[in-house]
């Protein structure tokens, strides 16, 4: 879409007292009048990610005024950087990125800024020396998610002597960093709890199973496992059951994402608690773009609403879930 915003506005966005003025590019699908959005997705490593991708694909369609160019990076940063450069070459109107890791983006985002293409971060964050390289970020509050999981365990078993293990997500991703911080700091504050070990399962079911198997071999007494996403938790369930123990009873499981299958597993008693990470970012990013198109302003950081669920409320809440 040519001149998607009046030049005088140039996407001037006041954020925390700072001015962002990248401006939408003089680009897009001019012949069709559609706003072109390039989306560099992490991959398809989890059910959460699948729901996240579907949210974008259902939102950024022609009837809503968009042309979506989607790229699956298969969990490799170099693939995402290549995708972003391809978006720049195609002169899209907006670039949306769910970054694999937090660092290493300065050069390619500088290239996007030089072309006047606003970059919106979704789900995961970036560590940049210059925050003006991206317009805004929308996603879950990962540190709070970790803290919420700890708060739930404190309410249930705060006075119990507990040996805890942590299956981390992809190391260096903002979800891993925030959740790990919230969990490890919370464990350290409770004198009754001991963190035996932590290791990455890379946000996959296979990884979660392999890490849990190694934990079970190394530590004869494990009371609780935190898994930094649902899929890792499902892998942990398989490993615990294969070791002759009862998941959700002999070893409590707390995980993050809260997709449909996890609710079903809570109802079966396999998983004890799931902290929500809302994947439905498509409508929120659409709202951001529509606000900018009309000359409005958006905040730099925008969290999505998230809850905490367990075996007590899983059956009641499952019919209300969209993912």
PDB file of C-alpha atoms in Angstrom:
ATOM      1  CA  UNK A   1       0.000   0.000   0.000  1.00  0.00           C
ATOM      2  CA  UNK A   2       1.598   3.248  -1.134  1.00  0.00           C
ATOM      3  CA  UNK A   3       1.861   5.984   1.502  1.00  0.00           C
ATOM      4  CA  UNK A   4       0.054   3.994   4.182  1.00  0.00           C
ATOM      5  CA  UNK A   5       0.380   6.980   6.497  1.00  0.00           C
ATOM      6  CA  UNK A   6       0.547  10.680   5.670  1.00  0.00           C
ATOM      7  CA  UNK A   7       4.182  11.697   5.511  1.00  0.00           C
ATOM      8  CA  UNK A   8       3.636  14.401   8.118  1.00  0.00           C
ATOM      9  CA  UNK A   9       2.642  11.770  10.658  1.00  0.00           C
ATOM     10  CA  UNK A  10       5.511   9.412   9.747  1.00  0.00           C
ATOM     11  CA  UNK A  11       4.486   7.020  12.461  1.00  0.00           C
ATOM     12  CA  UNK A  12       5.561   9.447  15.157  1.00  0.00           C
ATOM     13  CA  UNK A  13       4.943   7.344  18.228  1.00  0.00           C
ATOM     14  CA  UNK A  14       5.607   8.742  21.673  1.00  0.00           C
ATOM     15  CA  UNK A  15       6.738   5.949  23.968  1.00  0.00           C
ATOM     16  CA  UNK A  16       7.887   6.614  27.528  1.00  0.00           C
ATOM     17  CA  UNK A  17       8.864  10.164  26.612  1.00  0.00           C
ATOM     18  CA  UNK A  18      10.797   9.000  23.541  1.00  0.00           C
ATOM     19  CA  UNK A  19       9.880   9.565  19.895  1.00  0.00           C
ATOM     20  CA  UNK A  20       9.762   6.739  17.367  1.00  0.00           C
ATOM     21  CA  UNK A  21       9.663   8.038  13.821  1.00  0.00           C
ATOM     22  CA  UNK A  22      10.456   5.158  11.527  1.00  0.00           C
ATOM     23  CA  UNK A  23       7.392   5.745   9.423  1.00  0.00           C
ATOM     24  CA  UNK A  24       5.641   3.105   7.338  1.00  0.00           C
ATOM     25  CA  UNK A  25       7.432   2.419   4.094  1.00  0.00           C
ATOM     26  CA  UNK A  26       6.270   3.796   0.762  1.00  0.00           C
ATOM     27  CA  UNK A  27       5.506   0.239  -0.158  1.00  0.00           C
ATOM     28  CA  UNK A  28       3.101  -2.650   0.021  1.00  0.00           C
ATOM     29  CA  UNK A  29       0.712  -4.082  -2.493  1.00  0.00           C
ATOM     30  CA  UNK A  30      -0.276  -0.793  -4.148  1.00  0.00           C
ATOM     31  CA  UNK A  31      -2.301  -2.432  -6.899  1.00  0.00           C
ATOM     32  CA  UNK A  32      -4.613  -4.160  -4.431  1.00  0.00           C
ATOM     33  CA  UNK A  33      -4.652  -1.492  -1.732  1.00  0.00           C
ATOM     34  CA  UNK A  34      -3.598  -4.065   0.886  1.00  0.00           C
ATOM     35  CA  UNK A  35      -1.212  -3.496   3.777  1.00  0.00           C
ATOM     36  CA  UNK A  36       1.662  -5.950   3.403  1.00  0.00           C
ATOM     37  CA  UNK A  37       2.954  -7.558   6.591  1.00  0.00           C
ATOM     38  CA  UNK A  38       5.995  -9.817   6.748  1.00  0.00           C
ATOM     39  CA  UNK A  39       5.940 -12.166   9.727  1.00  0.00           C
ATOM     40  CA  UNK A  40       9.146 -13.962  10.785  1.00  0.00           C
ATOM     41  CA  UNK A  41       7.939 -16.754  13.061  1.00  0.00           C
ATOM     42  CA  UNK A  42      10.222 -18.791  15.342  1.00  0.00           C
ATOM     43  CA  UNK A  43       9.058 -22.161  14.040  1.00  0.00           C
ATOM     44  CA  UNK A  44       6.533 -24.834  14.981  1.00  0.00           C
ATOM     45  CA  UNK A  45       8.179 -26.279  18.072  1.00  0.00           C
ATOM     46  CA  UNK A  46       5.073 -26.401  20.251  1.00  0.00           C
ATOM     47  CA  UNK A  47       1.280 -26.383  20.297  1.00  0.00           C
ATOM     48  CA  UNK A  48       1.479 -22.828  21.638  1.00  0.00           C
ATOM     49  CA  UNK A  49       3.484 -21.777  18.583  1.00  0.00           C
ATOM     50  CA  UNK A  50       0.977 -23.444  16.270  1.00  0.00           C
ATOM     51  CA  UNK A  51      -1.855 -21.472  17.892  1.00  0.00           C
ATOM     52  CA  UNK A  52       0.207 -18.290  17.641  1.00  0.00           C
ATOM     53  CA  UNK A  53       0.839 -18.831  13.930  1.00  0.00           C
ATOM     54  CA  UNK A  54      -2.827 -19.604  13.295  1.00  0.00           C
ATOM     55  CA  UNK A  55      -3.827 -16.392  15.066  1.00  0.00           C
ATOM     56  CA  UNK A  56      -1.745 -14.350  12.609  1.00  0.00           C
ATOM     57  CA  UNK A  57      -2.859 -16.297   9.554  1.00  0.00           C
ATOM     58  CA  UNK A  58      -6.528 -15.867  10.479  1.00  0.00           C
ATOM     59  CA  UNK A  59      -6.131 -12.154  11.210  1.00  0.00           C
ATOM     60  CA  UNK A  60      -3.900 -10.896   8.407  1.00  0.00           C
ATOM     61  CA  UNK A  61      -6.114 -11.814   5.479  1.00  0.00           C
ATOM     62  CA  UNK A  62      -7.367  -9.902   2.465  1.00  0.00           C
ATOM     63  CA  UNK A  63     -10.832  -9.263   3.877  1.00  0.00           C
ATOM     64  CA  UNK A  64      -9.181  -7.445   6.782  1.00  0.00           C
ATOM     65  CA  UNK A  65      -7.091  -5.356   4.418  1.00  0.00           C
ATOM     66  CA  UNK A  66      -3.827  -7.306   4.548  1.00  0.00           C
ATOM     67  CA  UNK A  67      -1.416  -9.360   2.519  1.00  0.00           C
ATOM     68  CA  UNK A  68       0.637 -11.627   4.822  1.00  0.00           C
ATOM     69  CA  UNK A  69       4.075 -12.953   3.894  1.00  0.00           C
ATOM     70  CA  UNK A  70       4.827 -15.708   6.415  1.00  0.00           C
ATOM     71  CA  UNK A  71       8.193 -17.306   7.125  1.00  0.00           C
ATOM     72  CA  UNK A  72       8.927 -20.246   9.455  1.00  0.00           C
ATOM     73  CA  UNK A  73      12.515 -19.956  10.750  1.00  0.00           C
ATOM     74  CA  UNK A  74      12.627 -23.509  12.140  1.00  0.00           C
ATOM     75  CA  UNK A  75      14.070 -22.123  15.396  1.00  0.00           C
ATOM     76  CA  UNK A  76      17.191 -20.714  13.721  1.00  0.00           C
ATOM     77  CA  UNK A  77      18.131 -17.060  14.076  1.00  0.00           C
ATOM     78  CA  UNK A  78      19.987 -17.020  10.779  1.00  0.00           C
ATOM     79  CA  UNK A  79      16.760 -18.027   9.026  1.00  0.00           C
ATOM     80  CA  UNK A  80      14.875 -15.183  10.682  1.00  0.00           C
ATOM     81  CA  UNK A  81      17.516 -12.640   9.706  1.00  0.00           C
ATOM     82  CA  UNK A  82      17.335 -13.896   6.119  1.00  0.00           C
ATOM     83  CA  UNK A  83      13.536 -13.626   6.208  1.00  0.00           C
ATOM     84  CA  UNK A  84      13.673 -10.049   7.501  1.00  0.00           C
ATOM     85  CA  UNK A  85      16.076  -9.091   4.716  1.00  0.00           C
ATOM     86  CA  UNK A  86      13.715 -10.666   2.199  1.00  0.00           C
ATOM     87  CA  UNK A  87      10.846  -8.608   3.663  1.00  0.00           C
ATOM     88  CA  UNK A  88      12.973  -5.475   3.306  1.00  0.00           C
ATOM     89  CA  UNK A  89      13.727  -6.320  -0.338  1.00  0.00           C
ATOM     90  CA  UNK A  90      10.017  -6.844  -0.953  1.00  0.00           C
ATOM     91  CA  UNK A  91       9.374  -3.405   0.575  1.00  0.00           C
ATOM     92  CA  UNK A  92       6.654  -4.557   2.968  1.00  0.00           C
ATOM     93  CA  UNK A  93       4.718  -2.062   5.066  1.00  0.00           C
ATOM     94  CA  UNK A  94       5.371  -3.722   8.427  1.00  0.00           C
ATOM     95  CA  UNK A  95       7.660  -6.430   9.729  1.00  0.00           C
ATOM     96  CA  UNK A  96       6.572  -8.592  12.672  1.00  0.00           C
ATOM     97  CA  UNK A  97       9.194 -10.741  14.395  1.00  0.00           C
ATOM     98  CA  UNK A  98       8.943 -13.380  17.122  1.00  0.00           C
ATOM     99  CA  UNK A  99      12.708 -13.528  17.779  1.00  0.00           C
ATOM    100  CA  UNK A 100      14.347 -16.889  18.453  1.00  0.00           C
ATOM    101  CA  UNK A 101      16.793 -15.283  20.903  1.00  0.00           C
ATOM    102  CA  UNK A 102      17.213 -11.790  22.354  1.00  0.00           C
ATOM    103  CA  UNK A 103      20.557 -10.702  20.908  1.00  0.00           C
ATOM    104  CA  UNK A 104      22.133 -10.321  17.470  1.00  0.00           C
ATOM    105  CA  UNK A 105      19.504  -8.172  15.724  1.00  0.00           C
ATOM    106  CA  UNK A 106      21.109  -4.721  15.534  1.00  0.00           C
ATOM    107  CA  UNK A 107      22.350  -4.913  11.934  1.00  0.00           C
ATOM    108  CA  UNK A 108      19.224  -6.239  10.260  1.00  0.00           C
ATOM    109  CA  UNK A 109      16.882  -3.953  12.197  1.00  0.00           C
ATOM    110  CA  UNK A 110      19.060  -0.996  11.251  1.00  0.00           C
ATOM    111  CA  UNK A 111      18.533  -2.033   7.636  1.00  0.00           C
ATOM    112  CA  UNK A 112      14.768  -2.088   8.158  1.00  0.00           C
ATOM    113  CA  UNK A 113      14.819   1.323   9.813  1.00  0.00           C
ATOM    114  CA  UNK A 114      16.856   2.758   6.931  1.00  0.00           C
ATOM    115  CA  UNK A 115      14.051   1.661   4.592  1.00  0.00           C
ATOM    116  CA  UNK A 116      11.423   3.206   6.862  1.00  0.00           C
ATOM    117  CA  UNK A 117       9.767  -0.125   7.691  1.00  0.00           C
ATOM    118  CA  UNK A 118       8.385  -0.317  11.257  1.00  0.00           C
ATOM    119  CA  UNK A 119       9.226  -3.499  13.169  1.00  0.00           C
ATOM    120  CA  UNK A 120       6.804  -4.955  15.711  1.00  0.00           C
ATOM    121  CA  UNK A 121       8.076  -7.608  18.129  1.00  0.00           C
ATOM    122  CA  UNK A 122       5.688 -10.402  19.078  1.00  0.00           C
ATOM    123  CA  UNK A 123       5.987 -12.885  21.936  1.00  0.00           C
ATOM    124  CA  UNK A 124       9.730 -12.713  22.593  1.00  0.00           C
ATOM    125  CA  UNK A 125      11.824  -9.613  23.126  1.00  0.00           C
ATOM    126  CA  UNK A 126      15.181  -8.330  21.898  1.00  0.00           C
ATOM    127  CA  UNK A 127      18.101  -6.738  23.726  1.00  0.00           C
ATOM    128  CA  UNK A 128      19.160  -3.734  21.660  1.00  0.00           C
ATOM    129  CA  UNK A 129      21.438  -0.770  22.267  1.00  0.00           C
ATOM    130  CA  UNK A 130      18.901   1.386  20.421  1.00  0.00           C
ATOM    131  CA  UNK A 131      15.238   0.733  21.213  1.00  0.00           C
ATOM    132  CA  UNK A 132      14.172   2.938  18.312  1.00  0.00           C
ATOM    133  CA  UNK A 133      15.039   0.025  16.025  1.00  0.00           C
ATOM    134  CA  UNK A 134      11.625  -1.444  16.804  1.00  0.00           C
ATOM    135  CA  UNK A 135       8.254   0.201  17.132  1.00  0.00           C
ATOM    136  CA  UNK A 136       6.684  -1.807  19.947  1.00  0.00           C
ATOM    137  CA  UNK A 137       6.415  -5.236  21.540  1.00  0.00           C
ATOM    138  CA  UNK A 138       3.343  -7.311  22.404  1.00  0.00           C
ATOM    139  CA  UNK A 139       3.350 -10.562  24.364  1.00  0.00           C
ATOM    140  CA  UNK A 140       3.275 -12.312  27.715  1.00  0.00           C
ATOM    141  CA  UNK A 141       4.917 -11.125  30.939  1.00  0.00           C
ATOM    142  CA  UNK A 142       7.435 -13.965  31.219  1.00  0.00           C
ATOM    143  CA  UNK A 143       8.950 -12.941  34.549  1.00  0.00           C
ATOM    144  CA  UNK A 144       5.489 -12.668  36.081  1.00  0.00           C
ATOM    145  CA  UNK A 145       4.566 -16.059  34.617  1.00  0.00           C
ATOM    146  CA  UNK A 146       7.476 -17.644  36.494  1.00  0.00           C
ATOM    147  CA  UNK A 147       6.494 -15.773  39.630  1.00  0.00           C
ATOM    148  CA  UNK A 148       2.870 -16.877  39.244  1.00  0.00           C
ATOM    149  CA  UNK A 149       3.956 -20.531  39.064  1.00  0.00           C
ATOM    150  CA  UNK A 150       5.985 -20.080  42.250  1.00  0.00           C
ATOM    151  CA  UNK A 151       3.084 -18.316  43.980  1.00  0.00           C
ATOM    152  CA  UNK A 152       0.775 -21.227  43.151  1.00  0.00           C
ATOM    153  CA  UNK A 153       3.259 -23.768  44.556  1.00  0.00           C
ATOM    154  CA  UNK A 154       3.807 -21.634  47.656  1.00  0.00           C
ATOM    155  CA  UNK A 155       0.058 -21.595  48.290  1.00  0.00           C
ATOM    156  CA  UNK A 156      -0.171 -25.378  47.938  1.00  0.00           C
ATOM    157  CA  UNK A 157       3.120 -26.631  49.390  1.00  0.00           C
ATOM    158  CA  UNK A 158       5.038 -23.687  50.734  1.00  0.00           C
ATOM    159  CA  UNK A 159       5.740 -25.434  54.045  1.00  0.00           C
ATOM    160  CA  UNK A 160       6.854 -28.753  52.517  1.00  0.00           C
ATOM    161  CA  UNK A 161      10.455 -29.819  52.027  1.00  0.00           C
ATOM    162  CA  UNK A 162      10.680 -30.024  48.242  1.00  0.00           C
ATOM    163  CA  UNK A 163      13.343 -31.102  45.784  1.00  0.00           C
ATOM    164  CA  UNK A 164      12.687 -29.253  42.527  1.00  0.00           C
ATOM    165  CA  UNK A 165      14.028 -29.569  38.986  1.00  0.00           C
ATOM    166  CA  UNK A 166      13.585 -27.102  36.146  1.00  0.00           C
ATOM    167  CA  UNK A 167      13.269 -27.939  32.451  1.00  0.00           C
ATOM    168  CA  UNK A 168      14.140 -24.667  30.752  1.00  0.00           C
ATOM    169  CA  UNK A 169      13.091 -23.457  27.324  1.00  0.00           C
ATOM    170  CA  UNK A 170      15.390 -22.422  24.482  1.00  0.00           C
ATOM    171  CA  UNK A 171      18.351 -20.769  26.196  1.00  0.00           C
ATOM    172  CA  UNK A 172      18.574 -17.074  25.367  1.00  0.00           C
ATOM    173  CA  UNK A 173      14.920 -16.653  24.430  1.00  0.00           C
ATOM    174  CA  UNK A 174      13.053 -14.027  26.436  1.00  0.00           C
ATOM    175  CA  UNK A 175      10.471 -16.607  27.536  1.00  0.00           C
ATOM    176  CA  UNK A 176      13.236 -18.776  28.984  1.00  0.00           C
ATOM    177  CA  UNK A 177      15.041 -15.851  30.595  1.00  0.00           C
ATOM    178  CA  UNK A 178      11.942 -14.420  32.266  1.00  0.00           C
ATOM    179  CA  UNK A 179      10.450 -17.713  33.450  1.00  0.00           C
ATOM    180  CA  UNK A 180      13.792 -19.031  34.696  1.00  0.00           C
ATOM    181  CA  UNK A 181      14.380 -15.854  36.675  1.00  0.00           C
ATOM    182  CA  UNK A 182      10.937 -15.915  38.253  1.00  0.00           C
ATOM    183  CA  UNK A 183      11.224 -19.611  39.145  1.00  0.00           C
ATOM    184  CA  UNK A 184      14.804 -19.670  40.449  1.00  0.00           C
ATOM    185  CA  UNK A 185      14.397 -16.507  42.496  1.00  0.00           C
ATOM    186  CA  UNK A 186      11.179 -17.861  43.979  1.00  0.00           C
ATOM    187  CA  UNK A 187      12.779 -21.186  44.912  1.00  0.00           C
ATOM    188  CA  UNK A 188      15.724 -19.401  46.530  1.00  0.00           C
ATOM    189  CA  UNK A 189      13.367 -17.401  48.766  1.00  0.00           C
ATOM    190  CA  UNK A 190      11.766 -20.516  50.292  1.00  0.00           C
ATOM    191  CA  UNK A 191      14.051 -22.171  52.842  1.00  0.00           C
ATOM    192  CA  UNK A 192      12.128 -25.439  52.489  1.00  0.00           C
ATOM    193  CA  UNK A 193      12.871 -25.811  48.787  1.00  0.00           C
ATOM    194  CA  UNK A 194      15.972 -26.999  46.934  1.00  0.00           C
ATOM    195  CA  UNK A 195      16.628 -26.570  43.225  1.00  0.00           C
ATOM    196  CA  UNK A 196      18.451 -29.761  42.272  1.00  0.00           C
ATOM    197  CA  UNK A 197      19.153 -28.953  38.614  1.00  0.00           C
ATOM    198  CA  UNK A 198      18.066 -27.004  35.567  1.00  0.00           C
ATOM    199  CA  UNK A 199      18.563 -27.873  31.894  1.00  0.00           C
ATOM    200  CA  UNK A 200      17.069 -26.846  28.554  1.00  0.00           C
ATOM    201  CA  UNK A 201      14.492 -29.002  26.788  1.00  0.00           C
ATOM    202  CA  UNK A 202      14.341 -26.445  23.932  1.00  0.00           C
ATOM    203  CA  UNK A 203      10.563 -26.047  24.302  1.00  0.00           C
ATOM    204  CA  UNK A 204       9.919 -29.485  22.724  1.00  0.00           C
ATOM    205  CA  UNK A 205       8.206 -32.627  24.007  1.00  0.00           C
ATOM    206  CA  UNK A 206      11.188 -34.761  23.040  1.00  0.00           C
ATOM    207  CA  UNK A 207      13.546 -32.400  24.805  1.00  0.00           C
ATOM    208  CA  UNK A 208      11.384 -32.360  27.923  1.00  0.00           C
ATOM    209  CA  UNK A 209      11.318 -36.146  28.029  1.00  0.00           C
ATOM    210  CA  UNK A 210      15.076 -36.476  27.566  1.00  0.00           C
ATOM    211  CA  UNK A 211      15.885 -33.899  30.237  1.00  0.00           C
ATOM    212  CA  UNK A 212      13.439 -35.444  32.698  1.00  0.00           C
ATOM    213  CA  UNK A 213      14.921 -38.883  32.084  1.00  0.00           C
ATOM    214  CA  UNK A 214      18.364 -37.547  32.948  1.00  0.00           C
ATOM    215  CA  UNK A 215      17.024 -35.858  36.085  1.00  0.00           C
ATOM    216  CA  UNK A 216      15.346 -39.065  37.246  1.00  0.00           C
ATOM    217  CA  UNK A 217      18.583 -41.003  36.819  1.00  0.00           C
ATOM    218  CA  UNK A 218      20.628 -38.397  38.690  1.00  0.00           C
ATOM    219  CA  UNK A 219      18.228 -37.642  41.551  1.00  0.00           C
ATOM    220  CA  UNK A 220      16.304 -40.413  43.340  1.00  0.00           C
ATOM    221  CA  UNK A 221      14.001 -37.955  45.146  1.00  0.00           C
ATOM    222  CA  UNK A 222      12.275 -35.336  42.988  1.00  0.00           C
ATOM    223  CA  UNK A 223       9.080 -33.729  44.272  1.00  0.00           C
ATOM    224  CA  UNK A 224       8.303 -31.047  41.696  1.00  0.00           C
ATOM    225  CA  UNK A 225       9.265 -30.275  38.113  1.00  0.00           C
ATOM    226  CA  UNK A 226       8.807 -26.889  36.465  1.00  0.00           C
ATOM    227  CA  UNK A 227       8.621 -27.182  32.666  1.00  0.00           C
ATOM    228  CA  UNK A 228       8.898 -23.874  30.828  1.00  0.00           C
ATOM    229  CA  UNK A 229       6.254 -24.833  28.301  1.00  0.00           C
ATOM    230  CA  UNK A 230       3.446 -27.378  27.891  1.00  0.00           C
ATOM    231  CA  UNK A 231       5.231 -29.636  25.432  1.00  0.00           C
ATOM    232  CA  UNK A 232       8.186 -30.114  27.756  1.00  0.00           C
ATOM    233  CA  UNK A 233       5.725 -31.014  30.502  1.00  0.00           C
ATOM    234  CA  UNK A 234       4.121 -33.692  28.322  1.00  0.00           C
ATOM    235  CA  UNK A 235       7.574 -35.162  27.739  1.00  0.00           C
ATOM    236  CA  UNK A 236       8.203 -35.082  31.473  1.00  0.00           C
ATOM    237  CA  UNK A 237       4.952 -36.985  32.036  1.00  0.00           C
ATOM    238  CA  UNK A 238       6.172 -39.752  29.716  1.00  0.00           C
ATOM    239  CA  UNK A 239       9.556 -39.945  31.450  1.00  0.00           C
ATOM    240  CA  UNK A 240       8.040 -40.031  34.941  1.00  0.00           C
ATOM    241  CA  UNK A 241       5.588 -42.763  33.993  1.00  0.00           C
ATOM    242  CA  UNK A 242       8.367 -44.802  32.319  1.00  0.00           C
ATOM    243  CA  UNK A 243      10.341 -44.577  35.570  1.00  0.00           C
ATOM    244  CA  UNK A 244       7.477 -46.242  37.441  1.00  0.00           C
ATOM    245  CA  UNK A 245       6.217 -43.092  39.131  1.00  0.00           C
ATOM    246  CA  UNK A 246       2.844 -41.350  38.899  1.00  0.00           C
ATOM    247  CA  UNK A 247       2.967 -37.901  37.234  1.00  0.00           C
ATOM    248  CA  UNK A 248       0.940 -35.308  39.090  1.00  0.00           C
ATOM    249  CA  UNK A 249       1.069 -37.350  42.298  1.00  0.00           C
ATOM    250  CA  UNK A 250       4.543 -38.715  43.001  1.00  0.00           C
ATOM    251  CA  UNK A 251       6.040 -35.767  41.138  1.00  0.00           C
ATOM    252  CA  UNK A 252       4.063 -32.561  40.733  1.00  0.00           C
ATOM    253  CA  UNK A 253       4.293 -30.792  37.375  1.00  0.00           C
ATOM    254  CA  UNK A 254       3.922 -27.059  36.804  1.00  0.00           C
ATOM    255  CA  UNK A 255       4.132 -25.761  33.240  1.00  0.00           C
ATOM    256  CA  UNK A 256       3.576 -22.707  31.068  1.00  0.00           C
ATOM    257  CA  UNK A 257       1.319 -21.988  28.037  1.00  0.00           C
ATOM    258  CA  UNK A 258      -1.988 -23.676  29.042  1.00  0.00           C
ATOM    259  CA  UNK A 259      -3.190 -25.071  25.714  1.00  0.00           C
ATOM    260  CA  UNK A 260      -6.141 -27.466  25.370  1.00  0.00           C
ATOM    261  CA  UNK A 261      -4.193 -30.685  25.834  1.00  0.00           C
ATOM    262  CA  UNK A 262      -2.697 -29.448  29.080  1.00  0.00           C
ATOM    263  CA  UNK A 263      -6.186 -28.752  30.432  1.00  0.00           C
ATOM    264  CA  UNK A 264      -7.138 -32.312  29.521  1.00  0.00           C
ATOM    265  CA  UNK A 265      -4.027 -33.623  31.255  1.00  0.00           C
ATOM    266  CA  UNK A 266      -4.826 -31.575  34.374  1.00  0.00           C
ATOM    267  CA  UNK A 267      -8.287 -33.132  34.368  1.00  0.00           C
ATOM    268  CA  UNK A 268      -6.610 -36.564  34.225  1.00  0.00           C
ATOM    269  CA  UNK A 269      -4.382 -35.622  37.153  1.00  0.00           C
ATOM    270  CA  UNK A 270      -1.116 -35.773  35.181  1.00  0.00           C
ATOM    271  CA  UNK A 271      -0.289 -32.050  35.426  1.00  0.00           C
ATOM    272  CA  UNK A 272      -0.936 -29.976  38.518  1.00  0.00           C
ATOM    273  CA  UNK A 273      -0.779 -26.378  37.322  1.00  0.00           C
ATOM    274  CA  UNK A 274      -0.517 -24.464  34.034  1.00  0.00           C
ATOM    275  CA  UNK A 275       0.362 -20.775  33.891  1.00  0.00           C
ATOM    276  CA  UNK A 276      -1.113 -19.156  30.817  1.00  0.00           C
ATOM    277  CA  UNK A 277       0.918 -17.616  28.024  1.00  0.00           C
ATOM    278  CA  UNK A 278      -1.665 -16.198  25.634  1.00  0.00           C
ATOM    279  CA  UNK A 279      -0.689 -16.953  21.985  1.00  0.00           C
ATOM    280  CA  UNK A 280      -3.471 -14.976  20.285  1.00  0.00           C
ATOM    281  CA  UNK A 281      -1.309 -12.023  19.249  1.00  0.00           C
ATOM    282  CA  UNK A 282      -2.731 -11.546  15.756  1.00  0.00           C
ATOM    283  CA  UNK A 283      -5.695  -9.362  16.757  1.00  0.00           C
ATOM    284  CA  UNK A 284      -3.501  -7.265  19.046  1.00  0.00           C
ATOM    285  CA  UNK A 285      -0.960  -6.594  16.281  1.00  0.00           C
ATOM    286  CA  UNK A 286      -3.832  -5.799  13.910  1.00  0.00           C
ATOM    287  CA  UNK A 287      -5.096  -3.287  16.463  1.00  0.00           C
ATOM    288  CA  UNK A 288      -1.633  -1.712  16.638  1.00  0.00           C
ATOM    289  CA  UNK A 289      -1.354  -1.368  12.872  1.00  0.00           C
ATOM    290  CA  UNK A 290      -4.880   0.026  12.516  1.00  0.00           C
ATOM    291  CA  UNK A 291      -4.098   2.590  15.235  1.00  0.00           C
ATOM    292  CA  UNK A 292      -0.961   3.661  13.385  1.00  0.00           C
ATOM    293  CA  UNK A 293      -2.775   3.800  10.052  1.00  0.00           C
ATOM    294  CA  UNK A 294      -5.228   6.276  11.562  1.00  0.00           C
ATOM    295  CA  UNK A 295      -2.416   8.437  12.934  1.00  0.00           C
ATOM    296  CA  UNK A 296      -2.688   7.218  16.519  1.00  0.00           C
ATOM    297  CA  UNK A 297      -0.009   6.324  19.045  1.00  0.00           C
ATOM    298  CA  UNK A 298       0.818   3.026  20.726  1.00  0.00           C
ATOM    299  CA  UNK A 299       2.715   2.075  23.866  1.00  0.00           C
ATOM    300  CA  UNK A 300       6.179   0.565  23.562  1.00  0.00           C
ATOM    301  CA  UNK A 301       5.345  -2.458  25.728  1.00  0.00           C
ATOM    302  CA  UNK A 302       1.937  -4.182  25.673  1.00  0.00           C
ATOM    303  CA  UNK A 303       1.248  -7.292  27.726  1.00  0.00           C
ATOM    304  CA  UNK A 304      -1.561  -9.716  26.958  1.00  0.00           C
ATOM    305  CA  UNK A 305      -3.914 -10.883  29.723  1.00  0.00           C
ATOM    306  CA  UNK A 306      -2.922 -14.227  31.306  1.00  0.00           C
ATOM    307  CA  UNK A 307      -4.218 -16.497  34.084  1.00  0.00           C
ATOM    308  CA  UNK A 308      -3.256 -19.468  36.262  1.00  0.00           C
ATOM    309  CA  UNK A 309      -5.101 -22.789  36.075  1.00  0.00           C
ATOM    310  CA  UNK A 310      -4.930 -26.080  37.972  1.00  0.00           C
ATOM    311  CA  UNK A 311      -6.739 -29.367  38.502  1.00  0.00           C
ATOM    312  CA  UNK A 312      -9.426 -27.620  40.557  1.00  0.00           C
ATOM    313  CA  UNK A 313     -10.639 -25.323  37.764  1.00  0.00           C
ATOM    314  CA  UNK A 314      -9.482 -27.052  34.560  1.00  0.00           C
ATOM    315  CA  UNK A 315     -12.826 -28.731  33.773  1.00  0.00           C
ATOM    316  CA  UNK A 316     -14.779 -25.528  34.323  1.00  0.00           C
ATOM    317  CA  UNK A 317     -12.423 -23.367  32.260  1.00  0.00           C
ATOM    318  CA  UNK A 318     -11.708 -25.693  29.313  1.00  0.00           C
ATOM    319  CA  UNK A 319     -14.927 -24.832  27.370  1.00  0.00           C
ATOM    320  CA  UNK A 320     -13.906 -21.156  27.436  1.00  0.00           C
ATOM    321  CA  UNK A 321     -10.475 -21.764  25.911  1.00  0.00           C
ATOM    322  CA  UNK A 322      -9.724 -20.766  22.308  1.00  0.00           C
ATOM    323  CA  UNK A 323      -6.420 -22.631  22.074  1.00  0.00           C
TER     324      UNK A 323
END
